[in-house]
């Protein structure tokens, strides 16, 4: 009789322990929210990356996550992350608000909201100083003419770089006004824009347009 009673008490005690360990893993159904103090916490960055990746899948976009600016956490039958993040859209860095709902004990995440807040204004164009002696800038202008000739099957010959400007935007953009002679020996004025990422050995002609015929 005593042995049976001990077994019964041991069984009840085991059930209580198991129940306690199971329910301890689950967060409360509802609760308040509080700001995120450590914005570089690996789990927060993982949530932000998930938000951008999921948005890219849903919107067929190619945003690249940059950083978390601020955020807060709310407990709602799991954890809800409200994040303000920066992500790169092409050459622009934009600010977005993302909301991710996570139930970590179920290995569940869902992007419930992702919206554009505003774009960062691009850096201003600045004139190239000592343009005539800036070898690299002149090489960029020559590259612009060569690339145009390849794409347009043209035969322009660069005569002079009239002016040049640079803009820092995920690398450097060069904007030139140049004089070039076509196959009929007629001189024209053009505007050319070249985008360079020197650390990647990347350069691209993004714009080349006729301004006016000079002679």
C-alpha positions as semicolon CSV with decimal commas, in nm:
position;residue;x (nm);y (nm);z (nm)
1;X;0,000;0,000;0,000
2;X;0,278;0,240;0,098
3;X;0,469;0,152;-0,220
4;X;0,165;0,226;-0,437
5;X;0,113;0,559;-0,264
6;X;0,477;0,656;-0,319
7;X;0,451;0,566;-0,689
8;X;0,133;0,773;-0,721
9;X;0,294;1,076;-0,552
10;X;0,602;1,040;-0,773
11;X;0,380;1,026;-1,084
12;X;0,188;1,340;-0,982
13;X;0,514;1,524;-0,903
14;X;0,657;1,428;-1,245
15;X;0,344;1,556;-1,425
16;X;0,368;1,888;-1,239
17;X;0,735;1,929;-1,334
18;X;0,670;1,846;-1,700
19;X;0,376;2,086;-1,716
20;X;0,582;2,362;-1,558
21;X;0,877;2,313;-1,795
22;X;0,646;2,316;-2,101
23;X;0,448;2,625;-2,010
24;X;0,764;2,812;-1,905
25;X;0,880;2,817;-2,266
26;X;0,570;2,998;-2,387
27;X;0,545;3,374;-2,345
28;X;0,230;3,529;-2,202
29;X;-0,053;3,591;-2,446
30;X;-0,044;3,968;-2,411
31;X;0,181;4,229;-2,261
32;X;0,329;4,575;-2,299
33;X;0,601;4,693;-2,535
34;X;0,946;4,829;-2,466
35;X;1,222;4,985;-2,680
36;X;1,511;4,775;-2,804
37;X;1,827;4,891;-2,630
38;X;2,084;4,685;-2,821
39;X;2,017;4,740;-3,191
40;X;2,314;4,523;-3,290
41;X;2,194;4,220;-3,097
42;X;2,238;3,917;-3,330
43;X;1,875;3,811;-3,289
44;X;1,748;4,161;-3,373
45;X;1,970;4,173;-3,683
46;X;1,843;3,827;-3,779
47;X;1,484;3,950;-3,751
48;X;1,565;4,260;-3,962
49;X;1,737;4,051;-4,229
50;X;1,438;3,817;-4,233
51;X;1,206;4,115;-4,288
52;X;1,407;4,242;-4,588
53;X;1,448;3,894;-4,739
54;X;1,078;3,816;-4,700
55;X;0,980;4,153;-4,849
56;X;1,208;4,089;-5,146
57;X;1,032;3,757;-5,207
58;X;0,684;3,906;-5,180
59;X;0,752;4,228;-5,375
60;X;1,008;4,084;-5,619
61;X;1,254;4,354;-5,512
62;X;1,627;4,354;-5,439
63;X;1,669;4,553;-5,119
64;X;1,991;4,504;-4,924
65;X;1,972;4,538;-4,546
66;X;2,200;4,804;-4,398
67;X;2,116;4,863;-4,030
68;X;1,848;4,890;-3,761
69;X;1,785;5,253;-3,662
70;X;1,544;5,188;-3,375
71;X;1,281;4,942;-3,268
72;X;1,050;4,813;-2,999
73;X;0,925;4,474;-2,886
74;X;0,569;4,384;-2,789
75;X;0,441;4,059;-2,642
76;X;0,132;3,943;-2,834
77;X;0,090;3,565;-2,824
78;X;0,457;3,555;-2,907
79;X;0,685;3,850;-2,974
80;X;0,616;4,131;-3,221
81;X;0,915;4,331;-3,344
82;X;0,856;4,685;-3,474
83;X;1,176;4,792;-3,647
84;X;1,285;5,105;-3,832
85;X;1,559;4,994;-4,070
86;X;1,771;5,126;-4,353
87;X;1,807;4,924;-4,670
88;X;1,975;4,991;-5,001
89;X;1,752;5,015;-5,308
90;X;1,990;5,024;-5,601
91;X;2,209;5,326;-5,528
92;X;1,965;5,486;-5,283
93;X;1,948;5,416;-4,911
94;X;1,588;5,418;-4,792
95;X;1,419;5,399;-4,454
96;X;1,152;5,134;-4,389
97;X;0,922;5,025;-4,108
98;X;0,898;4,648;-4,066
99;X;0,684;4,443;-3,830
100;X;0,773;4,078;-3,767
101;X;0,572;3,841;-3,550
102;X;0,771;3,557;-3,398
103;X;0,674;3,252;-3,193
104;X;1,021;3,121;-3,128
105;X;0,914;2,804;-2,946
106;X;0,726;2,700;-3,261
107;X;1,006;2,814;-3,497
108;X;0,752;3,052;-3,655
109;X;0,806;3,395;-3,809
110;X;0,579;3,614;-4,018
111;X;0,633;3,951;-4,184
112;X;0,312;4,136;-4,110
113;X;0,407;4,480;-4,243
114;X;0,683;4,641;-4,449
115;X;0,652;4,998;-4,575
116;X;0,875;5,271;-4,712
117;X;0,914;5,572;-4,486
118;X;1,148;5,797;-4,684
119;X;1,455;5,805;-4,901
120;X;1,778;5,960;-4,790
121;X;1,869;6,258;-4,999
122;X;2,161;6,189;-5,226
123;X;2,490;6,367;-5,183
124;X;2,529;6,684;-5,385
125;X;2,732;6,697;-5,704
126;X;3,072;6,859;-5,655
127;X;3,294;6,997;-5,932
128;X;3,617;6,810;-6,008
129;X;3,904;7,034;-5,906
130;X;4,195;7,073;-6,150
131;X;4,003;6,868;-6,405
132;X;4,270;6,904;-6,673
133;X;4,526;6,742;-6,439
134;X;4,296;6,479;-6,284
135;X;4,414;6,170;-6,472
136;X;4,152;5,940;-6,325
137;X;3,861;6,171;-6,409
138;X;3,987;6,207;-6,766
139;X;4,011;5,827;-6,790
140;X;3,646;5,805;-6,681
141;X;3,548;6,049;-6,957
142;X;3,741;5,846;-7,215
143;X;3,572;5,530;-7,084
144;X;3,232;5,697;-7,131
145;X;3,300;5,763;-7,499
146;X;3,435;5,412;-7,558
147;X;3,134;5,250;-7,389
148;X;2,894;5,468;-7,588
149;X;3,067;5,367;-7,911
150;X;3,028;4,997;-7,820
151;X;2,660;5,027;-7,733
152;X;2,558;5,263;-8,015
153;X;2,804;5,129;-8,275
154;X;2,928;5,484;-8,303
155;X;3,275;5,625;-8,381
156;X;3,296;5,932;-8,159
157;X;3,640;6,067;-8,081
158;X;3,685;6,256;-7,754
159;X;3,826;6,604;-7,810
160;X;3,786;6,782;-7,478
161;X;3,636;6,742;-7,131
162;X;3,460;7,073;-7,074
163;X;3,349;7,015;-6,715
164;X;3,322;6,738;-6,458
165;X;3,138;6,669;-6,132
166;X;3,138;6,384;-5,881
167;X;2,871;6,248;-5,648
168;X;2,935;5,997;-5,371
169;X;2,661;5,732;-5,382
170;X;2,758;5,369;-5,318
171;X;3,080;5,447;-5,496
172;X;3,136;5,757;-5,709
173;X;2,939;5,895;-6,001
174;X;3,114;6,112;-6,257
175;X;2,913;6,354;-6,469
176;X;3,094;6,514;-6,761
177;X;3,021;6,763;-7,037
178;X;3,247;6,666;-7,325
179;X;3,318;6,759;-7,683
180;X;3,345;6,473;-7,932
181;X;3,371;6,446;-8,308
182;X;3,153;6,198;-8,500
183;X;3,229;6,003;-8,818
184;X;3,132;6,298;-9,036
185;X;3,391;6,515;-8,857
186;X;3,114;6,713;-8,688
187;X;3,174;6,824;-8,329
188;X;2,901;6,776;-8,072
189;X;2,855;6,846;-7,703
190;X;2,749;6,551;-7,482
191;X;2,668;6,480;-7,121
192;X;2,800;6,149;-6,987
193;X;2,754;5,983;-6,646
194;X;2,982;5,702;-6,527
195;X;2,928;5,508;-6,204
196;X;3,238;5,356;-6,044
197;X;3,301;5,124;-5,749
198;X;3,679;5,125;-5,742
199;X;3,708;4,863;-5,467
200;X;3,514;4,618;-5,687
201;X;3,693;4,724;-6,008
202;X;3,348;4,812;-6,140
203;X;3,252;5,098;-6,371
204;X;2,944;5,151;-6,582
205;X;2,818;5,412;-6,828
206;X;2,472;5,501;-6,696
207;X;2,390;5,793;-6,927
208;X;2,518;5,944;-7,250
209;X;2,317;6,210;-7,430
210;X;2,363;6,473;-7,696
211;X;2,343;6,830;-7,569
212;X;2,393;7,028;-7,890
213;X;2,564;7,030;-8,227
214;X;2,846;7,284;-8,229
215;X;2,968;7,290;-8,590
